mmCIF file of C-alpha atoms (C1' of nucleotides) in Angstrom:
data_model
loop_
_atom_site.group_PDB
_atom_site.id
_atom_site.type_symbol
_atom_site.label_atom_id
_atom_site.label_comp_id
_atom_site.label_asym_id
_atom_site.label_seq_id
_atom_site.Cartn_x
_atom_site.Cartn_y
_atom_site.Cartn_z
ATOM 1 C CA UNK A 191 0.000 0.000 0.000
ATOM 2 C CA UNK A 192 1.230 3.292 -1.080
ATOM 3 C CA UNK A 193 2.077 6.327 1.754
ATOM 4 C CA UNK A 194 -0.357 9.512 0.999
ATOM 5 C CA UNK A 195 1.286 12.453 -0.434
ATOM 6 C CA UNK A 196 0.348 15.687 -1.010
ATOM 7 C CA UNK A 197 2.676 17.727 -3.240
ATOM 8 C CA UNK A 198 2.434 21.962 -4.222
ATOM 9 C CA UNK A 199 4.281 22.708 -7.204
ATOM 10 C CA UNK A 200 4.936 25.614 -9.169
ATOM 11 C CA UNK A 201 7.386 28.193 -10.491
ATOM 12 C CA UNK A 202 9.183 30.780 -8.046
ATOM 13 C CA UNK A 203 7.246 33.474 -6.455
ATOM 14 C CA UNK A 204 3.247 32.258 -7.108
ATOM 15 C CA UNK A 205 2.871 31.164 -3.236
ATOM 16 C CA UNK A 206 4.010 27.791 -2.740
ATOM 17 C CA UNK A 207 4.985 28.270 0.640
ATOM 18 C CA UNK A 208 2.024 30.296 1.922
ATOM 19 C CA UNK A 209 -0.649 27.706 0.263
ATOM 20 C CA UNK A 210 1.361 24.642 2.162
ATOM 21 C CA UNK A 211 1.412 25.758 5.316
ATOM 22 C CA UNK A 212 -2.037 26.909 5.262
ATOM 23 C CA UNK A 213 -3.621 23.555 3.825
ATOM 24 C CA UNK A 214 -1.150 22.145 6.314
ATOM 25 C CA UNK A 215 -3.384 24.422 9.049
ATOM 26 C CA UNK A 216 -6.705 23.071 7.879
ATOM 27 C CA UNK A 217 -5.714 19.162 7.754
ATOM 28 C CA UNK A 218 -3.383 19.053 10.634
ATOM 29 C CA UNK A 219 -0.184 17.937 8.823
ATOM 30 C CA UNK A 220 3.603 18.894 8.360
ATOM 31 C CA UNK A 221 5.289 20.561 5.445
ATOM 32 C CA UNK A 222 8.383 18.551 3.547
ATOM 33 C CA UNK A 223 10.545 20.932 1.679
ATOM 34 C CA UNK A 224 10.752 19.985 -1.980
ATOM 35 C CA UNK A 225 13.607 22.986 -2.632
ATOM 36 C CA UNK A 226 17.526 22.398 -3.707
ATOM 37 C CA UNK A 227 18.479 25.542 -1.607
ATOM 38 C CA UNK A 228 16.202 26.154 1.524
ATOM 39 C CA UNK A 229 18.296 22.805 3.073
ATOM 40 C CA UNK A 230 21.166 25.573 3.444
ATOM 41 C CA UNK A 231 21.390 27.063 6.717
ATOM 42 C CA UNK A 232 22.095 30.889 6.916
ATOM 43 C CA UNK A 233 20.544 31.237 3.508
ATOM 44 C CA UNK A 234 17.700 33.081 4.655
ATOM 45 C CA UNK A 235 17.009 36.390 2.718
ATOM 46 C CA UNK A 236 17.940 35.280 -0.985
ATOM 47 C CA UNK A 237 15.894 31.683 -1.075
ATOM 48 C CA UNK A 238 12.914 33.209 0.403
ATOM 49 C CA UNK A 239 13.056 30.948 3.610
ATOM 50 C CA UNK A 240 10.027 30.429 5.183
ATOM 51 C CA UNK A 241 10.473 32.299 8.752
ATOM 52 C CA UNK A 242 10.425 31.583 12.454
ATOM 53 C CA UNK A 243 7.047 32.637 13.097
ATOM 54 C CA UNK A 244 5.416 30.419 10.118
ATOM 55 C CA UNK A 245 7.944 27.096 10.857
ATOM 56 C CA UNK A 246 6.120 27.317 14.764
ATOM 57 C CA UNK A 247 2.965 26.051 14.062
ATOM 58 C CA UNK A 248 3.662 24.084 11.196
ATOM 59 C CA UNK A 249 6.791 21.566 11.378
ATOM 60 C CA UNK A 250 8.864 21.682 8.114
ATOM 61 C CA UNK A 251 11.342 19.336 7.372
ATOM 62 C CA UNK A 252 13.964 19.516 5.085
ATOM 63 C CA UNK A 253 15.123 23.250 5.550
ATOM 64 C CA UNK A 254 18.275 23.561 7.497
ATOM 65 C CA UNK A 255 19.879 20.975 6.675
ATOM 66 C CA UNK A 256 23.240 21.331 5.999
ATOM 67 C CA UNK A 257 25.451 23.546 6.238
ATOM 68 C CA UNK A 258 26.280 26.544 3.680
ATOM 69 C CA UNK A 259 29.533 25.252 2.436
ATOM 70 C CA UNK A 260 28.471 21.312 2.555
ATOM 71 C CA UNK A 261 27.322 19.747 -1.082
ATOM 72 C CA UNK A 262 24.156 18.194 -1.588
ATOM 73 C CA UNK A 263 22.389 15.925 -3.752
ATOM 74 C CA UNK A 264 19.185 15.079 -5.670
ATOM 75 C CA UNK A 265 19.925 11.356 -4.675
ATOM 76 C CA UNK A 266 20.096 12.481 -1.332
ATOM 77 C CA UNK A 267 17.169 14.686 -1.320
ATOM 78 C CA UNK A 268 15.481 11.706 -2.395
ATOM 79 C CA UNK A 269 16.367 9.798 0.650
ATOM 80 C CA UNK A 270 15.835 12.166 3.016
ATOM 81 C CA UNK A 271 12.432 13.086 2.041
ATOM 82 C CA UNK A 272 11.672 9.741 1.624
ATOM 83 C CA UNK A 273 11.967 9.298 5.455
ATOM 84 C CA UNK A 274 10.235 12.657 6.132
ATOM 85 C CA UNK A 275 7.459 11.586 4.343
ATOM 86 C CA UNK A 276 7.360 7.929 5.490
ATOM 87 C CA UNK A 277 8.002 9.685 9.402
ATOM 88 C CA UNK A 278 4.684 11.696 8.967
ATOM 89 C CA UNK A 279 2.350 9.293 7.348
ATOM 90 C CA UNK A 280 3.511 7.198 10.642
ATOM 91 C CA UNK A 281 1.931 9.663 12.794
ATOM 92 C CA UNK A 282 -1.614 9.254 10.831
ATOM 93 C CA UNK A 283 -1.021 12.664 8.916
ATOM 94 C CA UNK A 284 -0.510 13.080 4.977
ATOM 95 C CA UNK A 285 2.464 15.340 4.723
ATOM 96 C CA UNK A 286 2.539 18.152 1.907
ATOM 97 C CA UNK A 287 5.430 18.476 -0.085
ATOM 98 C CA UNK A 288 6.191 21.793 -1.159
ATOM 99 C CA UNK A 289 8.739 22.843 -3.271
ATOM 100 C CA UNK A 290 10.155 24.236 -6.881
ATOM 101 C CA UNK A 291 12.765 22.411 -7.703
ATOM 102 C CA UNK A 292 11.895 19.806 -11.020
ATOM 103 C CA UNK A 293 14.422 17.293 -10.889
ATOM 104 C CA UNK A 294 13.868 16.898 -6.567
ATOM 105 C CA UNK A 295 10.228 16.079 -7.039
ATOM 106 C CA UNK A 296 9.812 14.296 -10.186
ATOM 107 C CA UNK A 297 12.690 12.504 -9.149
ATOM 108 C CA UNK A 298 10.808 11.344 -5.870
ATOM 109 C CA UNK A 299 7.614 11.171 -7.304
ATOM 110 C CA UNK A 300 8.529 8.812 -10.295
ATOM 111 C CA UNK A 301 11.603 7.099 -8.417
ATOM 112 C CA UNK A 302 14.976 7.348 -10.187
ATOM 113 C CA UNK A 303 17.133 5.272 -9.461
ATOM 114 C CA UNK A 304 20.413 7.333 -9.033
ATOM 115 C CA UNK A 305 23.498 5.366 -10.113
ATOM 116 C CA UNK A 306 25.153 3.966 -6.583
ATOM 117 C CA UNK A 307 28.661 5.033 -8.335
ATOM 118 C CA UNK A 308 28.795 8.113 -5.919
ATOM 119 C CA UNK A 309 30.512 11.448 -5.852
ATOM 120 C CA UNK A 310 34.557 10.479 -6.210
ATOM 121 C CA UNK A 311 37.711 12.845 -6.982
ATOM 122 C CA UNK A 312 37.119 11.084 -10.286
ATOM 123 C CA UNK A 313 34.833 13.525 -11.294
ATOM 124 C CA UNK A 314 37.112 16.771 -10.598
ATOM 125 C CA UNK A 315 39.696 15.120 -12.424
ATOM 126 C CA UNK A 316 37.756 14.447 -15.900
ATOM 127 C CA UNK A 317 36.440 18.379 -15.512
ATOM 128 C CA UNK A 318 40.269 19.337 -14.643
ATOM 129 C CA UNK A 319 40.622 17.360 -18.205
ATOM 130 C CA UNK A 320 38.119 18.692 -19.877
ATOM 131 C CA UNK A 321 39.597 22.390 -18.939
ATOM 132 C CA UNK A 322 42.737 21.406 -20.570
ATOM 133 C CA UNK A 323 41.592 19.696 -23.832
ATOM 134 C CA UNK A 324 38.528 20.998 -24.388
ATOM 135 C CA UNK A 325 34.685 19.919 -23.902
ATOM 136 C CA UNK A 326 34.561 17.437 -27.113
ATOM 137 C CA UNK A 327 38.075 15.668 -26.077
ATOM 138 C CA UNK A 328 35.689 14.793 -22.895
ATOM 139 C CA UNK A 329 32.840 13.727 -24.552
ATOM 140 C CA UNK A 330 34.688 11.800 -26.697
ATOM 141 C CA UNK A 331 35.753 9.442 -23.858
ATOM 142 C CA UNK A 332 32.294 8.978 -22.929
ATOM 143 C CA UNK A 333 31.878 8.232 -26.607
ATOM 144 C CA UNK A 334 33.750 5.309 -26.324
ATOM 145 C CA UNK A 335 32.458 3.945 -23.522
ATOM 146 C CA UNK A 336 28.672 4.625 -24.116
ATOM 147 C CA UNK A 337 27.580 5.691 -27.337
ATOM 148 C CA UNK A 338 24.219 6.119 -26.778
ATOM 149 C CA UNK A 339 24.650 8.199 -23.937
ATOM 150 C CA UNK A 340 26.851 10.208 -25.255
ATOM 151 C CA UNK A 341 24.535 10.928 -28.015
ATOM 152 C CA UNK A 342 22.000 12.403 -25.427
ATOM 153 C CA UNK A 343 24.475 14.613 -24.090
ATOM 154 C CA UNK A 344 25.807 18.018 -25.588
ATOM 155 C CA UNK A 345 29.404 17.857 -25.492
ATOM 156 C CA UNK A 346 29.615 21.982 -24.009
ATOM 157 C CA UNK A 347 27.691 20.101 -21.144
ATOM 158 C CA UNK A 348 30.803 19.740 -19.213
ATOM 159 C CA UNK A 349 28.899 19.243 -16.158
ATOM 160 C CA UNK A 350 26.739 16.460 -17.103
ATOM 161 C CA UNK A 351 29.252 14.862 -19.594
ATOM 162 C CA UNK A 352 31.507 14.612 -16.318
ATOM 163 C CA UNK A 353 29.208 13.108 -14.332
ATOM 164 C CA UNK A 354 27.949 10.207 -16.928
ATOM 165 C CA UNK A 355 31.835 9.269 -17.338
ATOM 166 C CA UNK A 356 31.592 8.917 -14.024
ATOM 167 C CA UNK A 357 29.056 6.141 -13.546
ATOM 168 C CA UNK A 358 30.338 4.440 -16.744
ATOM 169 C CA UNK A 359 34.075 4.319 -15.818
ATOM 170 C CA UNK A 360 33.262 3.056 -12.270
ATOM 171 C CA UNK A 361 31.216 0.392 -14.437
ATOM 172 C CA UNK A 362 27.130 1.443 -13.441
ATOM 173 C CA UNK A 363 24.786 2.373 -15.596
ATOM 174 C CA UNK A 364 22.905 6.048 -15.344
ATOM 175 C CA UNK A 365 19.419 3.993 -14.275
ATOM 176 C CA UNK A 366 16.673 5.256 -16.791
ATOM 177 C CA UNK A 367 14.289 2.422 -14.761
ATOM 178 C CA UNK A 368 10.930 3.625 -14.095
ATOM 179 C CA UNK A 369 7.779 2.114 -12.382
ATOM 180 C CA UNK A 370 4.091 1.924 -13.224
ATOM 181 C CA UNK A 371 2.869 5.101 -11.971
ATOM 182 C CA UNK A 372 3.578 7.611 -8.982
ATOM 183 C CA UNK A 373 6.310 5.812 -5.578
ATOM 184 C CA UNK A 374 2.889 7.633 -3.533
ATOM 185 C CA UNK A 375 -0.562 7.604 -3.682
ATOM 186 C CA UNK A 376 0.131 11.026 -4.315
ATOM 187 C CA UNK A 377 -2.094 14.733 -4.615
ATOM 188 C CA UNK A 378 -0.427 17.287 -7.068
ATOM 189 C CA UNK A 379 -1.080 20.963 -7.206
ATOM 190 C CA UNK A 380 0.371 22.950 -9.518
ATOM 191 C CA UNK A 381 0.073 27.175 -8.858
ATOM 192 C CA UNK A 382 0.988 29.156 -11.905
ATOM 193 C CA UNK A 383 0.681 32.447 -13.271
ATOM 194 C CA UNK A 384 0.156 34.143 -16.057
ATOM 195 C CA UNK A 385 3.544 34.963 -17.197
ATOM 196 C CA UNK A 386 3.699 38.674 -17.088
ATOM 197 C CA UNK A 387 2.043 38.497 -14.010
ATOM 198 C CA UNK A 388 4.460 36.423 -12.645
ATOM 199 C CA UNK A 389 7.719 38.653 -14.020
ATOM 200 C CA UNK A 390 6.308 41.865 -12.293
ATOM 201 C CA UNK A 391 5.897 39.675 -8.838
ATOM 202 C CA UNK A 392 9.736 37.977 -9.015
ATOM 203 C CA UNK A 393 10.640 42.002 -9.766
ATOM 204 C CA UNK A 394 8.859 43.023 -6.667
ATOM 205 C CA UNK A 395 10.787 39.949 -4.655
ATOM 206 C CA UNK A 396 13.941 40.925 -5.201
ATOM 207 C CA UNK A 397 13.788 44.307 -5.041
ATOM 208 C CA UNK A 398 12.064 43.100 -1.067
ATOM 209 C CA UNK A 399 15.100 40.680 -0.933
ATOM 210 C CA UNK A 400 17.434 43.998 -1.055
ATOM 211 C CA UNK A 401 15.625 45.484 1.049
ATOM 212 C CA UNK A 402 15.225 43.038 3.753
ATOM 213 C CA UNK A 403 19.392 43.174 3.583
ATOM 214 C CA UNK A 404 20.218 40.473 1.277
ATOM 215 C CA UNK A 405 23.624 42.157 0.670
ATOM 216 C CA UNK A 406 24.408 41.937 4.443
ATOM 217 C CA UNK A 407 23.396 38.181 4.286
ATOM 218 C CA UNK A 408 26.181 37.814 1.884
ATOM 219 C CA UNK A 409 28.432 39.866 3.306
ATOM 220 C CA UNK A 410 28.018 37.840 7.268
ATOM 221 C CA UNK A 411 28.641 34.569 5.192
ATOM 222 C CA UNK A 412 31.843 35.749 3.403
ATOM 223 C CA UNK A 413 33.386 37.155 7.027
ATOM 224 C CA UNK A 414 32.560 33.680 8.945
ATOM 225 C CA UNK A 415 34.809 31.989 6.535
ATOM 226 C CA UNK A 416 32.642 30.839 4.272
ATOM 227 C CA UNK A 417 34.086 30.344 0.644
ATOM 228 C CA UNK A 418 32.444 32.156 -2.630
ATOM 229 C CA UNK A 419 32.419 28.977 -4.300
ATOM 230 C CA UNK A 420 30.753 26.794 -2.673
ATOM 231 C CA UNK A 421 27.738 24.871 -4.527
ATOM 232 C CA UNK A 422 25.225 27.091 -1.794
ATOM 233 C CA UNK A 423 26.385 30.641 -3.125
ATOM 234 C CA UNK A 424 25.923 29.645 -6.857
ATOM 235 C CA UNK A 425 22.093 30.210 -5.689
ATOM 236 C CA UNK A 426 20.384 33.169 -7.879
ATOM 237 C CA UNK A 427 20.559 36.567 -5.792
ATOM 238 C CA UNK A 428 23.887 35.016 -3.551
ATOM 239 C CA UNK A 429 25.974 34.663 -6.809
ATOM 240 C CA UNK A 430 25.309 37.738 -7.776
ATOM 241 C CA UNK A 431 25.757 39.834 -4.807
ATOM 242 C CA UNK A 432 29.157 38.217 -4.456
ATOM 243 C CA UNK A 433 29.774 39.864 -7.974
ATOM 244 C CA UNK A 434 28.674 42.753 -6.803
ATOM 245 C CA UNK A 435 30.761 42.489 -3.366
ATOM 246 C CA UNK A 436 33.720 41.847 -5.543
ATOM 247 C CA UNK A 437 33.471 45.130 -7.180
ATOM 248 C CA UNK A 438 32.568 43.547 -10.383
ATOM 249 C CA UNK A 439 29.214 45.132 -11.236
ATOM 250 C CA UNK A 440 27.161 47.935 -9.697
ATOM 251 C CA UNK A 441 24.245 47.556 -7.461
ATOM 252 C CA UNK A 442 21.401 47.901 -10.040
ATOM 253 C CA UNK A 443 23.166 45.953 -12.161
ATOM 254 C CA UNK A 444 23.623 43.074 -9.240
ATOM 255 C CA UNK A 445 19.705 43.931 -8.848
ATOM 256 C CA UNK A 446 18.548 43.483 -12.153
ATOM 257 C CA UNK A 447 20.804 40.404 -13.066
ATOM 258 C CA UNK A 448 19.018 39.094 -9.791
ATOM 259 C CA UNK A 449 15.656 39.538 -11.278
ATOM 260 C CA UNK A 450 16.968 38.597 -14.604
ATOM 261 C CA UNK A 451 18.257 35.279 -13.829
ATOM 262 C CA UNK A 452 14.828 34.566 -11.169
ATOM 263 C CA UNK A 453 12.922 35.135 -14.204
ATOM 264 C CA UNK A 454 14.432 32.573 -16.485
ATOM 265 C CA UNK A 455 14.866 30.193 -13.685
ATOM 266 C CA UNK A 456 11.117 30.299 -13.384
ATOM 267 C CA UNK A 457 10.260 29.841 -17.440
ATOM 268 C CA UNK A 458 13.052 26.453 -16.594
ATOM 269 C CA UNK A 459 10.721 25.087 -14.006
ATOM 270 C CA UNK A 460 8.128 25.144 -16.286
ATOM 271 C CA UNK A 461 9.979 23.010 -18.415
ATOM 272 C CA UNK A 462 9.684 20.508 -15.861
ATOM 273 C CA UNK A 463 6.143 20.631 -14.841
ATOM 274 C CA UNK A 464 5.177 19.679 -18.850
ATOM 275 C CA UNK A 465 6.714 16.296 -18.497
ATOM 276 C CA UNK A 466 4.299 15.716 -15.304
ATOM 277 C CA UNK A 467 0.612 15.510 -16.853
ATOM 278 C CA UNK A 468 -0.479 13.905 -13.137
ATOM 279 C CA UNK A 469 -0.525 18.038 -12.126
ATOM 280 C CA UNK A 470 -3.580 19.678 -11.266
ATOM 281 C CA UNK A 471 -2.612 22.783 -11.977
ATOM 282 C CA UNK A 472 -4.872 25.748 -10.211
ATOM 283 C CA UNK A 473 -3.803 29.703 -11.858
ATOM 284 C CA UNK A 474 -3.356 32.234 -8.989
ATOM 285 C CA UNK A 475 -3.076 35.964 -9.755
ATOM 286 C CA UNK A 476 -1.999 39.184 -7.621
ATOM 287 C CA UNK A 477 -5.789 39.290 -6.045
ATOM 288 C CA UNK A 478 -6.206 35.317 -5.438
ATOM 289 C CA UNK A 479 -7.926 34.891 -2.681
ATOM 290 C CA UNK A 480 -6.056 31.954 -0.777
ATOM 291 C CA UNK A 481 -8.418 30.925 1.792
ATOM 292 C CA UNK A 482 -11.026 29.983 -0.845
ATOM 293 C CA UNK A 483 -8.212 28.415 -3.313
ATOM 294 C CA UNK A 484 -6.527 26.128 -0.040
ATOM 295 C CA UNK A 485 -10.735 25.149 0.279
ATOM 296 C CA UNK A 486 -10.849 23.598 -2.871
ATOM 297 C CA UNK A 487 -7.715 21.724 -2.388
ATOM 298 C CA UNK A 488 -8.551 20.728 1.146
ATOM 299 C CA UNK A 489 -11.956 19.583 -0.416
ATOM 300 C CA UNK A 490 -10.293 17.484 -2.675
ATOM 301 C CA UNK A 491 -7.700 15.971 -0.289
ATOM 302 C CA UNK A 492 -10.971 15.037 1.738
ATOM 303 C CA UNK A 493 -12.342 13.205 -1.469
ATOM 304 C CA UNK A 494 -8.924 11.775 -2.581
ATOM 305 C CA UNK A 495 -7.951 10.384 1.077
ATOM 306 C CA UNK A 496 -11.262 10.108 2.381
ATOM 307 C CA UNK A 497 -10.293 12.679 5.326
ATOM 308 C CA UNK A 498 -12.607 13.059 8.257
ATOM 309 C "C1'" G B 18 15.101 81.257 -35.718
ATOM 310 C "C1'" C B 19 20.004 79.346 -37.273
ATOM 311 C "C1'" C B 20 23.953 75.449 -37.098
ATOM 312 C "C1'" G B 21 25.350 70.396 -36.005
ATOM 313 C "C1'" C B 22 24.241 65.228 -34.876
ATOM 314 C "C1'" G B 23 20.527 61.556 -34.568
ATOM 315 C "C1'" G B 24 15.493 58.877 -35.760
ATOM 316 C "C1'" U B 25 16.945 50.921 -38.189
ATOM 317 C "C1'" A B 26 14.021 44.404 -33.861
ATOM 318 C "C1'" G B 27 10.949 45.568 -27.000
ATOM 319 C "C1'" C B 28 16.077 48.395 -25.562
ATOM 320 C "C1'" U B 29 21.281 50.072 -27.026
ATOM 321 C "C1'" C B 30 23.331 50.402 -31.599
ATOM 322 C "C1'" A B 31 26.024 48.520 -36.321
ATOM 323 C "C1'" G B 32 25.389 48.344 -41.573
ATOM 324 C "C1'" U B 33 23.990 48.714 -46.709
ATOM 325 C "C1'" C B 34 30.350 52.576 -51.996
ATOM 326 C "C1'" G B 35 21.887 52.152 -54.256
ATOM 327 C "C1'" G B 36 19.927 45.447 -55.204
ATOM 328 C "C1'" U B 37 14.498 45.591 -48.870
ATOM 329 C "C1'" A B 38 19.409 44.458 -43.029
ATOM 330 C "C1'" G B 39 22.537 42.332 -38.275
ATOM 331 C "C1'" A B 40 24.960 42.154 -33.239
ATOM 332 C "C1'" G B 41 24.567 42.595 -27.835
ATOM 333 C "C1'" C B 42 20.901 42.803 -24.161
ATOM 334 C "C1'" A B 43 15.744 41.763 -23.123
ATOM 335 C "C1'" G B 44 12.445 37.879 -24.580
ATOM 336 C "C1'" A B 45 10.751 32.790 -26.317
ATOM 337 C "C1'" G B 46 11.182 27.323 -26.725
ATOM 338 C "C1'" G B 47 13.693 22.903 -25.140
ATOM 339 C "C1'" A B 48 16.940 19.237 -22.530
ATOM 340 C "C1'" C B 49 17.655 17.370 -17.721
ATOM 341 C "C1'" U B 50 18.543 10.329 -13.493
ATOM 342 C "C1'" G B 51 24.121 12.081 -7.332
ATOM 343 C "C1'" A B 52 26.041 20.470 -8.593
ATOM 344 C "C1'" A B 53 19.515 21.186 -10.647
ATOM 345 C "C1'" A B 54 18.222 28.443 -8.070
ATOM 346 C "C1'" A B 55 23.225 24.199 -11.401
ATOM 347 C "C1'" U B 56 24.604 23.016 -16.424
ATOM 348 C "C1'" C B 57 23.582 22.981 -21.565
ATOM 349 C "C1'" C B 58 21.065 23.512 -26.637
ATOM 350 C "C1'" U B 59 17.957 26.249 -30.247
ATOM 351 C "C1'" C B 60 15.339 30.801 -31.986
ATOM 352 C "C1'" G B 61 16.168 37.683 -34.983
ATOM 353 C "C1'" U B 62 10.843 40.417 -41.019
ATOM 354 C "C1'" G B 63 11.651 44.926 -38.723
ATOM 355 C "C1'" U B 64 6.046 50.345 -42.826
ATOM 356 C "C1'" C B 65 15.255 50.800 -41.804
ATOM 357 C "C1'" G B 66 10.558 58.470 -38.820
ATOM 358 C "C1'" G B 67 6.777 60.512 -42.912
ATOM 359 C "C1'" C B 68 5.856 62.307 -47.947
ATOM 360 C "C1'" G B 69 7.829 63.250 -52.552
ATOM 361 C "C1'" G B 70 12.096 63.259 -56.330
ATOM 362 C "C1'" U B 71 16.190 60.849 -59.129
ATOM 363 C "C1'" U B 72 16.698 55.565 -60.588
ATOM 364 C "C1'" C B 73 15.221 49.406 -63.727
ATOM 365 C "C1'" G B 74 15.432 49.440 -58.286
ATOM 366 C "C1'" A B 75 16.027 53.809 -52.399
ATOM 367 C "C1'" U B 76 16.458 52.046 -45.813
ATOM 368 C "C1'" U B 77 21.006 53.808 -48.504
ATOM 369 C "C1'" C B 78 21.466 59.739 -52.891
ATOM 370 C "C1'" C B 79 18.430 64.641 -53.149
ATOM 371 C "C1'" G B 80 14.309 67.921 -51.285
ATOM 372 C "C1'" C B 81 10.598 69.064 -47.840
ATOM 373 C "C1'" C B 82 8.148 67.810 -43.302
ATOM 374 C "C1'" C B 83 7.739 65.656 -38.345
ATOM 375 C "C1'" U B 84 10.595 64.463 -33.985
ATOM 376 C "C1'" G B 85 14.847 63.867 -30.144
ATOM 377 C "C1'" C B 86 19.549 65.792 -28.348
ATOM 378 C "C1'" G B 87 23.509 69.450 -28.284
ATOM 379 C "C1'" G B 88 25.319 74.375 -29.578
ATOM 380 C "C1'" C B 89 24.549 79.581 -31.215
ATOM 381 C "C1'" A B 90 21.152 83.357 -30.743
#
RNA sequence: GCCGCGGUAGCUCAGUCGGUAGAGCAGAGGACUGAAAAUCCUCGUGUCGGCGGUUCGAUUCCGCCCUGCGGCA
């Protein structure tokens, strides 16, 4: 028998956050966080971290995690939310995953099966390679060891050509298995916005983000030690402040590159969310009003699960 | 009012020694199986300010007009 699951989806900015822990109000339930850069502690300002007063009530798990200068994983997202999940359905309650991040949830949803060949120095040496002979001189190893693979690769992707050399020389397979339907008996809301809707709302977050002191953020980071390149502070809005703290670009320009880059990184979640036709997708706008939208969804969670 | 320089893609501009035009940025679409807020791929037709003239042919040359900026009055 599958766990219950209740997942809320969506690009950047449309309310995610607010929607979970309200349904998680009405049905008495905990929020998982389904989000590659809330696990980071001290990133508070620039990921839009839920805050003290809304974690009280509601218990979220999965935000805090690790620490800012620790790396992290989809595999071990997958794991770890995994438990969360299995930990709250234990205690009668159908937790609510909430969360933006495509390749975290579909991941868990549909249940990839992440090559056991794990992170290795391996992998730093073939980009160290690739830096010295070029992207296609890479690829072309991976070439020879999996043709097929290679062909689904671009050989500029340095990154992920790296990574499937990787598996193949430690003699795995990148897993492409997948199952009859969803790991959970699973609920999936979608929130979206129309797009220019949506632009004008990520402009009006960052420009809060500055406000609120994102800048100092960075700058506490940097003075405890932390190092600029660490996986955490290649997050949109930390990247660029560094930039910016560097004396590379100006402040508007740090500000707009911010919104810039939160804007495309929305239109690439999207990208995501087409390859998952299980979403019910529900369209918010700037006047929504969220009490009646977290109703319906409530109303069908009581259909779905057959809730009190 | 006069002089000068502009008016070309949403923005900033390049260019056409006359054969209807191209970059950057913005934007759009896509990929994604241990970095994923990462990484990577693809996409540029617009009355070339308006109206006339010269010409086989004008965005390109000429005239007038409109308009922006700077200077002189």
């Amino acid at each position: 028998m599958k766990e219950k699951l209740v997942v809320i989806l969506g690009p950047t900015a449309t309310g995610k956050s607010r929607a979970g822990v309200m349904l998680a109000e009405k049905i008495g339930s905990e929020v998982v966080s389904g989000d590659s850069m809330l696990i980071y502690k001290g990133l508070d300002i620039g990921t839009a971290k839920p805050d003290k007063a809304q974690q009280k009530n509601i218990l979220h798990h999965l935000i805090d995690i690790v620490e800012p200068w620790e790396n992290f994983s989809a595999a071990a997202f997958q794991q770890r939310a995994a438990r969360a999940i299995s930990e709250v359905n234990s205690k009668g309650k159908v937790p609510i995953l909430v969360g933006g991040t495509g390749l975290y949830i579909k991941s868990l949803l549909e249940g990839y099966e992440f090559s056991s060949a794990g992170e290795s120095g391996l992998r730093r040496g073939l980009c160290a390679f690739a830096e010295k002979n070029g992207n296609y001189a890479l690829w072309e190893k991976l070439q020879a060891l999996d043709a097929a693979l290679a062909a689904q690769i671009h050989p500029n992707n340095r990154q992920r050509v790296a990574r499937a050399l990787e598996v193949a020389m430690s003699g795995n397979k990148l897993s492409r298995g997948k199952q009859d339907g969803l790991v959970y008996d699973a609920m999936v809301f979608g929130l979206d916005m129309q797009r220019t809707a949506l632009y004008a709302r990520i402009n009006q977050r960052v420009e809060e983000m500055f406000r609120q002191g994102l800048v100092k953020e960075v700058e506490g980071l940097v003075a405890d030690g932390l190092p600029v390149n660490v996986q955490s502070l290649r997050g949109i809005g930390y990247k660029e402040v560094i930039d910016y703290l560097a004396g590379n670009i100006g402040l508007d320009a740090c500000r707009e590159l911010v919104a810039r880059n939160t804007r495309r990184f929305a239109k690439r979640q999207g990208t995501w969310y087409k390859s998952m036709p299980y979403i019910d997708w529900h369209e918010v706008t700037d006047s929504t009003d969220w009490d009646f939208l977290v109703n319906i969804m409530q109303a069908k969670l009581v259909e779905r699960f057959k809730l009190r």
